[in-house]
CSV table of C-alpha atoms and ligand atoms in Angstrom, one decimal:
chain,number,residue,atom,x,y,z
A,1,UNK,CA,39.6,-41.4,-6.1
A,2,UNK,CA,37.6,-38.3,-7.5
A,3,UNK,CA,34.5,-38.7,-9.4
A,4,UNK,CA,36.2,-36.3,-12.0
A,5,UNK,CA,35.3,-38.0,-15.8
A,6,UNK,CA,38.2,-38.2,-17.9
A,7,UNK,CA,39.1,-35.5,-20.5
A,8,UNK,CA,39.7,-37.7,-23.7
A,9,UNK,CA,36.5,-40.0,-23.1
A,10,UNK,CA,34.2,-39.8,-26.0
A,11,UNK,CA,35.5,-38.8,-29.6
A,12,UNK,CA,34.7,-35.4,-31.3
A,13,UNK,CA,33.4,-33.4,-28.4
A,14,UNK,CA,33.2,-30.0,-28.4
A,15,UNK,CA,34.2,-27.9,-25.3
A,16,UNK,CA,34.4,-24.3,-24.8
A,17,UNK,CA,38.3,-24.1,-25.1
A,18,UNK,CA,37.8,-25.8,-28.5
A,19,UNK,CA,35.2,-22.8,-29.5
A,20,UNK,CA,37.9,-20.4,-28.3
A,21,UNK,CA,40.6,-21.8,-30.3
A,22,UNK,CA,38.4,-22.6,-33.5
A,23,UNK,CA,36.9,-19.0,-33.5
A,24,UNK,CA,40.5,-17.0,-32.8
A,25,UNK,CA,42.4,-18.5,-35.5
A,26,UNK,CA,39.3,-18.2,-38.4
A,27,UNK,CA,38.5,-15.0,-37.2
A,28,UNK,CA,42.1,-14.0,-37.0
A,29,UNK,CA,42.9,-15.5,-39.9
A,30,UNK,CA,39.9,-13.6,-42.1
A,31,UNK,CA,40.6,-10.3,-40.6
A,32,UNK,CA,44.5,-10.2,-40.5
A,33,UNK,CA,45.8,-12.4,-43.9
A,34,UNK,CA,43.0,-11.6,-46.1
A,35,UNK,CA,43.0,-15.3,-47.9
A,36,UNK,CA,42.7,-14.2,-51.3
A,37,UNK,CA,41.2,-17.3,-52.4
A,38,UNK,CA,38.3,-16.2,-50.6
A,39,UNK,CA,36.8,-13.7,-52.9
A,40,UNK,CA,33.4,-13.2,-52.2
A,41,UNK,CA,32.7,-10.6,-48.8
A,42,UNK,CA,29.6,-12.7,-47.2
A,43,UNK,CA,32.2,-15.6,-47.0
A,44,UNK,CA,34.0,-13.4,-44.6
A,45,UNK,CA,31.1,-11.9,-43.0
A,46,UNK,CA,29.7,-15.4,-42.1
A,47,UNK,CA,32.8,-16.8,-40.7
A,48,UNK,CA,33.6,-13.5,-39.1
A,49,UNK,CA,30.4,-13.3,-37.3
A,50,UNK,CA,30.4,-17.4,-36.7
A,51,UNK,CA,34.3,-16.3,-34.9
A,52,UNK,CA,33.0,-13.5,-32.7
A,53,UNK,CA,29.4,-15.6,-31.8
A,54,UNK,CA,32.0,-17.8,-30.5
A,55,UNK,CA,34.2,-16.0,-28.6
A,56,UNK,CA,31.5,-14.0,-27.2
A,57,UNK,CA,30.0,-17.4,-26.1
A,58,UNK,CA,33.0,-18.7,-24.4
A,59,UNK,CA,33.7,-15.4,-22.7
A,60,UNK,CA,29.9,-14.8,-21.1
A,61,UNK,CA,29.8,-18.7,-20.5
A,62,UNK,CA,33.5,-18.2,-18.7
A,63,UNK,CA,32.3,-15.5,-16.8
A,64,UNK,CA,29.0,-16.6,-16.0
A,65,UNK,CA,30.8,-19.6,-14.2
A,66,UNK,CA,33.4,-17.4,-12.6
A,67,UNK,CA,30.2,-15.6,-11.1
A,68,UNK,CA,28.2,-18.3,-9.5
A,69,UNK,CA,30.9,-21.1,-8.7
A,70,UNK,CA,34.0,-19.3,-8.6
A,71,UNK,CA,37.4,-19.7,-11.0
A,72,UNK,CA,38.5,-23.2,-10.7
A,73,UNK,CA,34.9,-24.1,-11.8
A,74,UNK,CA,34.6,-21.6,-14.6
A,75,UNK,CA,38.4,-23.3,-15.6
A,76,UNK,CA,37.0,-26.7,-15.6
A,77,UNK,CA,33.7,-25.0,-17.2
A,78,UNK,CA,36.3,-24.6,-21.0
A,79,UNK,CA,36.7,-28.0,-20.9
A,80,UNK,CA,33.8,-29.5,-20.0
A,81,UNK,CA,31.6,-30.9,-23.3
A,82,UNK,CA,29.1,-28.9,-24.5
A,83,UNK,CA,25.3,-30.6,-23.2
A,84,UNK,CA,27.5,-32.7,-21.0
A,85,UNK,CA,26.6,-32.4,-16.9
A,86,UNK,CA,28.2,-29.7,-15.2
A,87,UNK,CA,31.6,-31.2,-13.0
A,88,UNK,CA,30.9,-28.3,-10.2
A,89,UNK,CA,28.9,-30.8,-8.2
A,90,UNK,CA,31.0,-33.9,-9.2
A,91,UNK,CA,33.9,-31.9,-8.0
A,92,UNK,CA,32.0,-30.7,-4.8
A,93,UNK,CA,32.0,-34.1,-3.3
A,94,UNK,CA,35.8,-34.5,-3.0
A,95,UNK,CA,35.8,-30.8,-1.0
A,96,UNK,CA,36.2,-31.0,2.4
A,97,UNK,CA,33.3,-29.5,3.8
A,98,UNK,CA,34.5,-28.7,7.4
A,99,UNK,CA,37.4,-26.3,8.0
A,100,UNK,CA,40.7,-28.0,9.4
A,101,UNK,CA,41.2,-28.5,12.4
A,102,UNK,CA,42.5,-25.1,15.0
A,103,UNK,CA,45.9,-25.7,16.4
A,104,UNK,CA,45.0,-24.6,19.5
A,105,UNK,CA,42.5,-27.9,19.7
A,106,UNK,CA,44.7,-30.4,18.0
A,107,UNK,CA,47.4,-29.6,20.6
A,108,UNK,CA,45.1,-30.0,23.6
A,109,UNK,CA,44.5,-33.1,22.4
A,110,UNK,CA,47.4,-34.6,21.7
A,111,UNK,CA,49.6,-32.7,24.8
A,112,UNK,CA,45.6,-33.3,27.2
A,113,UNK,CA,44.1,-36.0,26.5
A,114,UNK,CA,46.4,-37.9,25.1
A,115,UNK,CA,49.1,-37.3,26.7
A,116,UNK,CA,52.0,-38.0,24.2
A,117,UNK,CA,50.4,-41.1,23.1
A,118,UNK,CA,48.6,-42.7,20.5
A,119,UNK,CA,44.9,-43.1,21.7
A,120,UNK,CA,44.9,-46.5,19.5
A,121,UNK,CA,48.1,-48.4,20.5
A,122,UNK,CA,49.0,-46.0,23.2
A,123,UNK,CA,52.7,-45.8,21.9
A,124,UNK,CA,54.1,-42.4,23.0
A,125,UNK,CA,55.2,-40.5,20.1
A,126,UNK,CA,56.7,-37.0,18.9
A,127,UNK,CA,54.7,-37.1,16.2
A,128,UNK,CA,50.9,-37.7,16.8
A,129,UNK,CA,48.2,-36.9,13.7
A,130,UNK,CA,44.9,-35.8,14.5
A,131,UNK,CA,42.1,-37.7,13.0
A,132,UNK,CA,38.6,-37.2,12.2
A,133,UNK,CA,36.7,-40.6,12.8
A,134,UNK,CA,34.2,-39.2,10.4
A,135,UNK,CA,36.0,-37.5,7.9
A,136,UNK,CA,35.9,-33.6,7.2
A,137,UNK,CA,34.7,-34.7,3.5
A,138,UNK,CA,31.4,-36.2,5.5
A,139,UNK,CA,31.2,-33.0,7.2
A,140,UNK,CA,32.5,-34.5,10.7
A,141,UNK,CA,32.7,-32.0,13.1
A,142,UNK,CA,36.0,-30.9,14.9
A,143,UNK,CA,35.1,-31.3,18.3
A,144,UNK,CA,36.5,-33.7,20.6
A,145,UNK,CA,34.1,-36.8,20.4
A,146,UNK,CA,35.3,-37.0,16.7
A,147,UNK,CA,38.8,-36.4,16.7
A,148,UNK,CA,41.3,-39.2,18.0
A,149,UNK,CA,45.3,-38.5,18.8
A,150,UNK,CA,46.8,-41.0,16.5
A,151,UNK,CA,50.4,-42.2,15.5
A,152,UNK,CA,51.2,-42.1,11.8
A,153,UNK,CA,50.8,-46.0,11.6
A,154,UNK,CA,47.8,-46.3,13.4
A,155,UNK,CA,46.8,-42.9,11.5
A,156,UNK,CA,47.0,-45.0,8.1
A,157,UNK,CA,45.3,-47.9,9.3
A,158,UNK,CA,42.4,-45.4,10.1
A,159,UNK,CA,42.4,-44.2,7.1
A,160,UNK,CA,42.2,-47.3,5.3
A,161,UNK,CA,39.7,-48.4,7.2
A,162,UNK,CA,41.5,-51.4,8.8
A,163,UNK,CA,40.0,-49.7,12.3
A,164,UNK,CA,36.0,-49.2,12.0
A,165,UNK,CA,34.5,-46.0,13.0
A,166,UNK,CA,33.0,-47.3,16.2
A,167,UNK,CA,36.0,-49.1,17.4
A,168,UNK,CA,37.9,-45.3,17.3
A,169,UNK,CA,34.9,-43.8,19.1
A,170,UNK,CA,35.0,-46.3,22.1
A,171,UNK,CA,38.7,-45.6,22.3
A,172,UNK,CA,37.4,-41.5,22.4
A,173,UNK,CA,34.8,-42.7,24.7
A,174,UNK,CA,37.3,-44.1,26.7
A,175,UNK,CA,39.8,-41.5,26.9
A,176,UNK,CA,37.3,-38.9,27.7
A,177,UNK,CA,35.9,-41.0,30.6
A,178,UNK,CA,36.9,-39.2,34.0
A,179,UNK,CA,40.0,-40.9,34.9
A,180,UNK,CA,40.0,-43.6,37.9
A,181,UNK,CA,42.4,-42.7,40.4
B,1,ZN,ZN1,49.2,-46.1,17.2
């Protein structure tokens, strides 16, 4: 379903979170056991500095992310491959990029316009869904034109695609036609 790229593809590659790891347990291990089979000082010095270069990295790389594109993004950011492209716009595409729908509306709807019934089949119902004929992902609106009082049947049907777009809009159409009396 989401264009997310999965974690174990591709062998070897190095992420932040593997920096992290790498550069806390050498640099921890230099500074707190001492290894006395490493004698000479610059041996120390270089993986030292190599441990903090590191961790400095990750943390102004983590932060940097938490800045622009929030926390779940700077999450994703440690364990997303060095050089590889960033997931914040892969991951943008599965957000929903109009709020959900008010209450208030959804309720006029289904108690107004609808009347108790599914706009589809027109089989009254306790518990109608409110759907977006083009969906909140695609930045459909929630005003009335788009929105259609569903049951939960016809609801997954939608969904699935079984009823087109335009065959859910004439049935809007329809029921907000001024009725005949
Ligand atoms: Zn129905």
């Amino acid at each position: 379903m989401s264009g997310r790229r999965s974690q174990t593809d591709g062998e070897g590659e190095i992420t932040p979170i593997v920096i992290l790891i790498v550069s806390l347990v050498f640099g921890g291990y230099v500074v707190f056991e001492r290894p006395l089979d490493i004698g000479a000082t610059y041996i120390w010095v270089i993986i030292l500095s190599l441990s903090t270069a590191g961790l400095f990295y990750v943390v102004w790389g983590f932060n940097k992310a938490r800045r622009e594109s929030g926390m779940n993004t700077a999450v994703s950011w440690l364990f997303t491959e060095l050089n590889g492209e960033p997931q914040s716009s892969s991951a943008d595409s599965t957000i929903e990029k109009t709020p959900s729908t008010p209450e208030r509306l959804k309720n006029e709807l289904r108690l107004d316009r609808a009347d108790g019934r599914c706009e589809y089949c027109d089989e009254a119902m306790d518990f109608l869904e409110v759907h977006h004929i083009k969906p909140r992902s695609e930045g459909g609106p929630n005003t009335r034109n788009n929105l259609i009082v569903l049951c939960p049947n016809c609801h997954r049907k939608a969904d699935r695609g079984v009823y087109s777009r335009s065959e859910l809009k004439h049935k809007v159409k329809q029921q907000e036609a001024p009725q005949e009396v």
